[in-house]
CSV table of C-alpha atoms in Angstrom, one decimal:
chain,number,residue,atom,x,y,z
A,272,UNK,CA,14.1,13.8,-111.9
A,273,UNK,CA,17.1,13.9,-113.7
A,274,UNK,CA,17.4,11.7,-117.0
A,275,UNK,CA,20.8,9.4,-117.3
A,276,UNK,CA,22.0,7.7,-120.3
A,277,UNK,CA,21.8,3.6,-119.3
A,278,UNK,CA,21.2,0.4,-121.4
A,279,UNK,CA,18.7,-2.2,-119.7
A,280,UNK,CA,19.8,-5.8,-120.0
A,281,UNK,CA,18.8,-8.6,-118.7
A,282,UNK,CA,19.9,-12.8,-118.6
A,283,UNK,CA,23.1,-13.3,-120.5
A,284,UNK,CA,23.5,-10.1,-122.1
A,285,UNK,CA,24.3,-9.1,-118.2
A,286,UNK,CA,27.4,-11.6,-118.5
A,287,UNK,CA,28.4,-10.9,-121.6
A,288,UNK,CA,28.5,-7.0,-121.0
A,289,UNK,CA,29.4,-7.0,-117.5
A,290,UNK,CA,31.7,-9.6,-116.9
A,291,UNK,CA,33.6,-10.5,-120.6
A,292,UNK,CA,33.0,-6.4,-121.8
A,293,UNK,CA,33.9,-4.7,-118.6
A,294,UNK,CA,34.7,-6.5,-115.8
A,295,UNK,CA,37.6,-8.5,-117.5
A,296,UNK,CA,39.3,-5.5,-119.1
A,297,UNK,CA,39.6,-3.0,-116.0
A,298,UNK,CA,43.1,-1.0,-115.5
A,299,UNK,CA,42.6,0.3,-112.1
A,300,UNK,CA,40.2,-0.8,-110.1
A,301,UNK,CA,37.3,-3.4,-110.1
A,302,UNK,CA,34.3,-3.0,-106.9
A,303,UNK,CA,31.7,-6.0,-106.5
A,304,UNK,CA,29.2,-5.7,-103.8
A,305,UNK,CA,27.1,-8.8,-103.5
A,306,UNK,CA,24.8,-10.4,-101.5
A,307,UNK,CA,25.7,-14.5,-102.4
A,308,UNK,CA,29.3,-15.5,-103.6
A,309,UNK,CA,29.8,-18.7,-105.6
A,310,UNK,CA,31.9,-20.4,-107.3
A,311,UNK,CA,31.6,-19.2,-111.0
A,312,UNK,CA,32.7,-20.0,-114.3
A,313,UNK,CA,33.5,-17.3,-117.0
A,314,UNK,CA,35.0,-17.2,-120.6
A,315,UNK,CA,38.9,-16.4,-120.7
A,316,UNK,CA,41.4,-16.7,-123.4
A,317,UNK,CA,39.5,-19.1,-125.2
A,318,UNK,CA,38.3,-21.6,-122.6
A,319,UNK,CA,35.4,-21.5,-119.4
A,320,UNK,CA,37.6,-20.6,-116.5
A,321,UNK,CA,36.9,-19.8,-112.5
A,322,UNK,CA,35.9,-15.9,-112.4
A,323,UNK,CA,38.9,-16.1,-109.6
A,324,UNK,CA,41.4,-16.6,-112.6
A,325,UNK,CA,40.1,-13.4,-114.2
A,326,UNK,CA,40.8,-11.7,-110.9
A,327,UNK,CA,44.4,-13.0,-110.2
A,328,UNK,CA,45.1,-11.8,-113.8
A,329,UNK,CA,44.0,-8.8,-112.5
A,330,UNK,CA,45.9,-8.7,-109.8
A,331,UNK,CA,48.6,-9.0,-111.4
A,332,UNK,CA,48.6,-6.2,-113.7
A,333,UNK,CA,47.9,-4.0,-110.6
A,334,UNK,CA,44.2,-3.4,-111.0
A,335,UNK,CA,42.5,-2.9,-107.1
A,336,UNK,CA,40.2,-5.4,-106.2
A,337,UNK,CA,37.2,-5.2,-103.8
A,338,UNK,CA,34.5,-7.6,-102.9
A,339,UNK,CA,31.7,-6.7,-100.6
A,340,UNK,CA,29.4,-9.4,-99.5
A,341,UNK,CA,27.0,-10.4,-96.8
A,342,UNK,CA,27.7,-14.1,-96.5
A,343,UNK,CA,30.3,-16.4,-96.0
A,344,UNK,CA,31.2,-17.2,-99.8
A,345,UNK,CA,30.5,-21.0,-100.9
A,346,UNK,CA,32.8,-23.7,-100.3
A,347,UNK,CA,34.3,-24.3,-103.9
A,348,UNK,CA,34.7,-20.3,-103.5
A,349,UNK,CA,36.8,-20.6,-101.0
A,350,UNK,CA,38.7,-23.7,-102.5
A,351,UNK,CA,39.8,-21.5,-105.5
A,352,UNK,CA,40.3,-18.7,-103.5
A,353,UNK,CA,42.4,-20.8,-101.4
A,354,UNK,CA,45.0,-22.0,-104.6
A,355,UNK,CA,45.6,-18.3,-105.5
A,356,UNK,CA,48.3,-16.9,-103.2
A,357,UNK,CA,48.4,-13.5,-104.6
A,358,UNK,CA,44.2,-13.1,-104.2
A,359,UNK,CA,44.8,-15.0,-100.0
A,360,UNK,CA,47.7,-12.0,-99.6
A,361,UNK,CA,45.4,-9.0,-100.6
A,362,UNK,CA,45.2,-8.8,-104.3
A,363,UNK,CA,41.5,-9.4,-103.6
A,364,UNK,CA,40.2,-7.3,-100.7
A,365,UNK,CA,37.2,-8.8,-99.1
A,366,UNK,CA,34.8,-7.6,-96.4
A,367,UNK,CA,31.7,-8.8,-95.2
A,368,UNK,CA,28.8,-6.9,-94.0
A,369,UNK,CA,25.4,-8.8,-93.3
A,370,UNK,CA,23.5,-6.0,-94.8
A,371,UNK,CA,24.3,-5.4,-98.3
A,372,UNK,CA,22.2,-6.3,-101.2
A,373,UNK,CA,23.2,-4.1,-102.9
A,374,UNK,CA,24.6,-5.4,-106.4
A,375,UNK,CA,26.8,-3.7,-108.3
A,376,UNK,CA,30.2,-3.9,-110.4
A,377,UNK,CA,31.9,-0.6,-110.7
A,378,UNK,CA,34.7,-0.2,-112.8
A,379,UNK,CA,37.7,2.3,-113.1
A,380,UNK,CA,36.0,4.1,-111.3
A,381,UNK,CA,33.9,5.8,-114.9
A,382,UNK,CA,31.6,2.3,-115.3
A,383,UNK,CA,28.6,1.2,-113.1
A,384,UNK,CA,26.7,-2.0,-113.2
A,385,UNK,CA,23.3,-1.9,-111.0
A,386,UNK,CA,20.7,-5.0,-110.9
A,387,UNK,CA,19.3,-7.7,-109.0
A,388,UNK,CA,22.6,-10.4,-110.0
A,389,UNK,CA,24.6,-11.7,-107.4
A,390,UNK,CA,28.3,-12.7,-107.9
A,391,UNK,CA,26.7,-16.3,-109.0
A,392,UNK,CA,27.0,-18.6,-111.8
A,393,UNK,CA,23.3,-18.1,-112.2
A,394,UNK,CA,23.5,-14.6,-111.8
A,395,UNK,CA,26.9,-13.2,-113.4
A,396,UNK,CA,28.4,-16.1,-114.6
A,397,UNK,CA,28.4,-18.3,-117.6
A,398,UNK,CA,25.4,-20.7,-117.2
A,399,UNK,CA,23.2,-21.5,-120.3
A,400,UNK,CA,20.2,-19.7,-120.7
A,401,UNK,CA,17.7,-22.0,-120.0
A,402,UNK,CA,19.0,-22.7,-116.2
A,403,UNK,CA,20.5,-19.2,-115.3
A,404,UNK,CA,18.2,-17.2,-112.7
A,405,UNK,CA,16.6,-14.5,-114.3
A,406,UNK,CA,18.0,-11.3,-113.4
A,407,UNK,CA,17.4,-7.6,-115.1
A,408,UNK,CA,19.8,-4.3,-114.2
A,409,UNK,CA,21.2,-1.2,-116.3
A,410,UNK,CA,24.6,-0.4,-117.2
A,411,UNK,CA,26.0,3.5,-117.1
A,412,UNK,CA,28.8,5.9,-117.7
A,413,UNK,CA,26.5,8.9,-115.5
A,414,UNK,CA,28.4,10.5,-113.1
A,415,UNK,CA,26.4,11.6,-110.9
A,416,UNK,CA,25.4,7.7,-110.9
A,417,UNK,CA,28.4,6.2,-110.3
A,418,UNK,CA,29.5,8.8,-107.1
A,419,UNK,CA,26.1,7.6,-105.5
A,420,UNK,CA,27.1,3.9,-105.9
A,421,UNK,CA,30.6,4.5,-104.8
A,422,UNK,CA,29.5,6.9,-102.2
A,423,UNK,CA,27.7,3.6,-100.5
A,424,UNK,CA,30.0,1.1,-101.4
A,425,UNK,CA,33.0,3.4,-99.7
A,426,UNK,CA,30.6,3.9,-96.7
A,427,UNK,CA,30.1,0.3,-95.7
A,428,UNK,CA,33.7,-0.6,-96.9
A,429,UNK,CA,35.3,2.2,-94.6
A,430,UNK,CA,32.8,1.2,-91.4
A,431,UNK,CA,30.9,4.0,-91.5
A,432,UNK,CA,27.5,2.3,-91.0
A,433,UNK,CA,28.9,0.0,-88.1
A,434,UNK,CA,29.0,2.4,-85.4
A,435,UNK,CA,25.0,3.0,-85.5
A,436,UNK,CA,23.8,-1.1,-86.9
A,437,UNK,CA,21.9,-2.7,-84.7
A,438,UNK,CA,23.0,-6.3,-86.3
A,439,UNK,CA,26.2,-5.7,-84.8
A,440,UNK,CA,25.7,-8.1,-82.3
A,441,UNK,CA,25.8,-10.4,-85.3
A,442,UNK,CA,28.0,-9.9,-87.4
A,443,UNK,CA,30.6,-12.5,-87.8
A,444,UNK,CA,33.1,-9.2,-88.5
A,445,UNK,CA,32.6,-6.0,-87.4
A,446,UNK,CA,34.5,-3.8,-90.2
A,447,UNK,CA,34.3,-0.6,-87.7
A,448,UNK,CA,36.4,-2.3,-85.1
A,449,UNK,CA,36.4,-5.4,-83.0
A,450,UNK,CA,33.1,-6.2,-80.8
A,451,UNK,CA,33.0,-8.9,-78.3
A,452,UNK,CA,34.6,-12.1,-78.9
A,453,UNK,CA,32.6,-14.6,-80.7
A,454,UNK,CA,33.0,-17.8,-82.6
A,455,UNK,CA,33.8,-17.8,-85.6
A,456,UNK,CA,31.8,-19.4,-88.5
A,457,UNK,CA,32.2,-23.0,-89.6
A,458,UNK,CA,34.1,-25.0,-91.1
A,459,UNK,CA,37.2,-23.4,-90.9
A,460,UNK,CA,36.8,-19.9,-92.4
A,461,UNK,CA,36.8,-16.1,-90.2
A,462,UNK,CA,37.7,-13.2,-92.0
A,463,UNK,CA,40.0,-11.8,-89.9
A,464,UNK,CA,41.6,-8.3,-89.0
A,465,UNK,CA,43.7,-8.3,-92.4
A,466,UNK,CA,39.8,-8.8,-94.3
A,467,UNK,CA,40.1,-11.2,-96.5
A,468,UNK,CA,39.5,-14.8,-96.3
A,469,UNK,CA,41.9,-16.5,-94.1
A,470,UNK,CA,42.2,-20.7,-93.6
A,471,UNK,CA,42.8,-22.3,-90.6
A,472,UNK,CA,45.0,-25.3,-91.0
A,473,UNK,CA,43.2,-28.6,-91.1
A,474,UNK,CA,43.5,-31.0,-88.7
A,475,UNK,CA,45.1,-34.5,-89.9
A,476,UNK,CA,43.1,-37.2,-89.5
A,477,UNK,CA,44.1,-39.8,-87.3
């Protein structure tokens, strides 16, 4: 067993460090894998504002953008994600894999963030203390870390783990290539071949 250098936090202090000290000051690249996606409300520039606005700021300085999750994100998710054009045209990559549950924010590529907190308001986000779930996970600049987390993420990203997953079958998306036609989920939403979230137009009501 080799010892790492890591800080253990836990509730807020995961928010505070991970999303306001990390997450919101990447250069190059920002990687979420999640189980649950929510809507989510974080501090920025003085004021509580959708963790979406964080990410299209991103986007536009050129910072790369990936979010891995396992279930269709929530509905007021998919409204914000929905306002911000540059996010809907790639500036947010998204892929969905039934499997992950996995969570973990890795940053430039020298950052890791491992724990049990979904991309949540109760889990990474900015709810108060006495509601927010609580959550516990470690922080690290290790190396050796870091190429393990990305080793995963970057497996499941790339497909790798489709060819052999006996969920196939389910999967609303198969990242390693179409399989047979199915419907898509409800209301609306597929993620389709460009892998992001993609809207269908709504039918006016009569």
């Amino acid at each position: 067993m080799r010892p790492i250098q890591a800080e253990l936090l836990d509730g807020g202090a995961l928010y505070r460090e991970v999303v306001l000290g990390k997450l919101a000051h990447a250069r190059e690249s920002v990687w979420i894998a999640t189980a649950n996606v929510k809507a989510m409300y974080v501090e920025h520039a003085g004021r509580f504002v959708p963790l979406l606005e964080v990410l299209d700021s991103l986007a536009a300085r050129g910072v790369a953008l990936r979010l891995l999750h396992a279930e269709l994100p929530s509905r007021p998710f998919r409204a914000e994600f929905d306002k911000r054009s540059r996010l809907v045209k790639g500036g947010l990559e998204l892929k969905v894999c039934p499997r992950v549950h996995f969570k973990t924010v890795l940053v430039d590529g020298a950052w890791a963030y491992l724990g049990s907190a979904n991309l949540t308001g109760a889990g990474l986000g900015a709810k108060g203390e006495d509601v927010r779930n609580f959550e516990l996970g470690f922080v690290t600049e290790d190396f050796d870390v870091i190429d393990r987390a990305t080793a995963l993420f970057e497996s499941v990203w790339s497909g790798a783990e489709c060819r052999g997953c006996r969920l196939r079958t389910v999967c609303p998306d198969p990242i390693g290539g179409a399989g047979p036609a199915k419907k898509g989920p409800p209301n609306g939403i597929r993620l389709g071949k460009a892998r992001r979230l993609v809207r269908q137009p709504q039918r006016k009501s009569r």
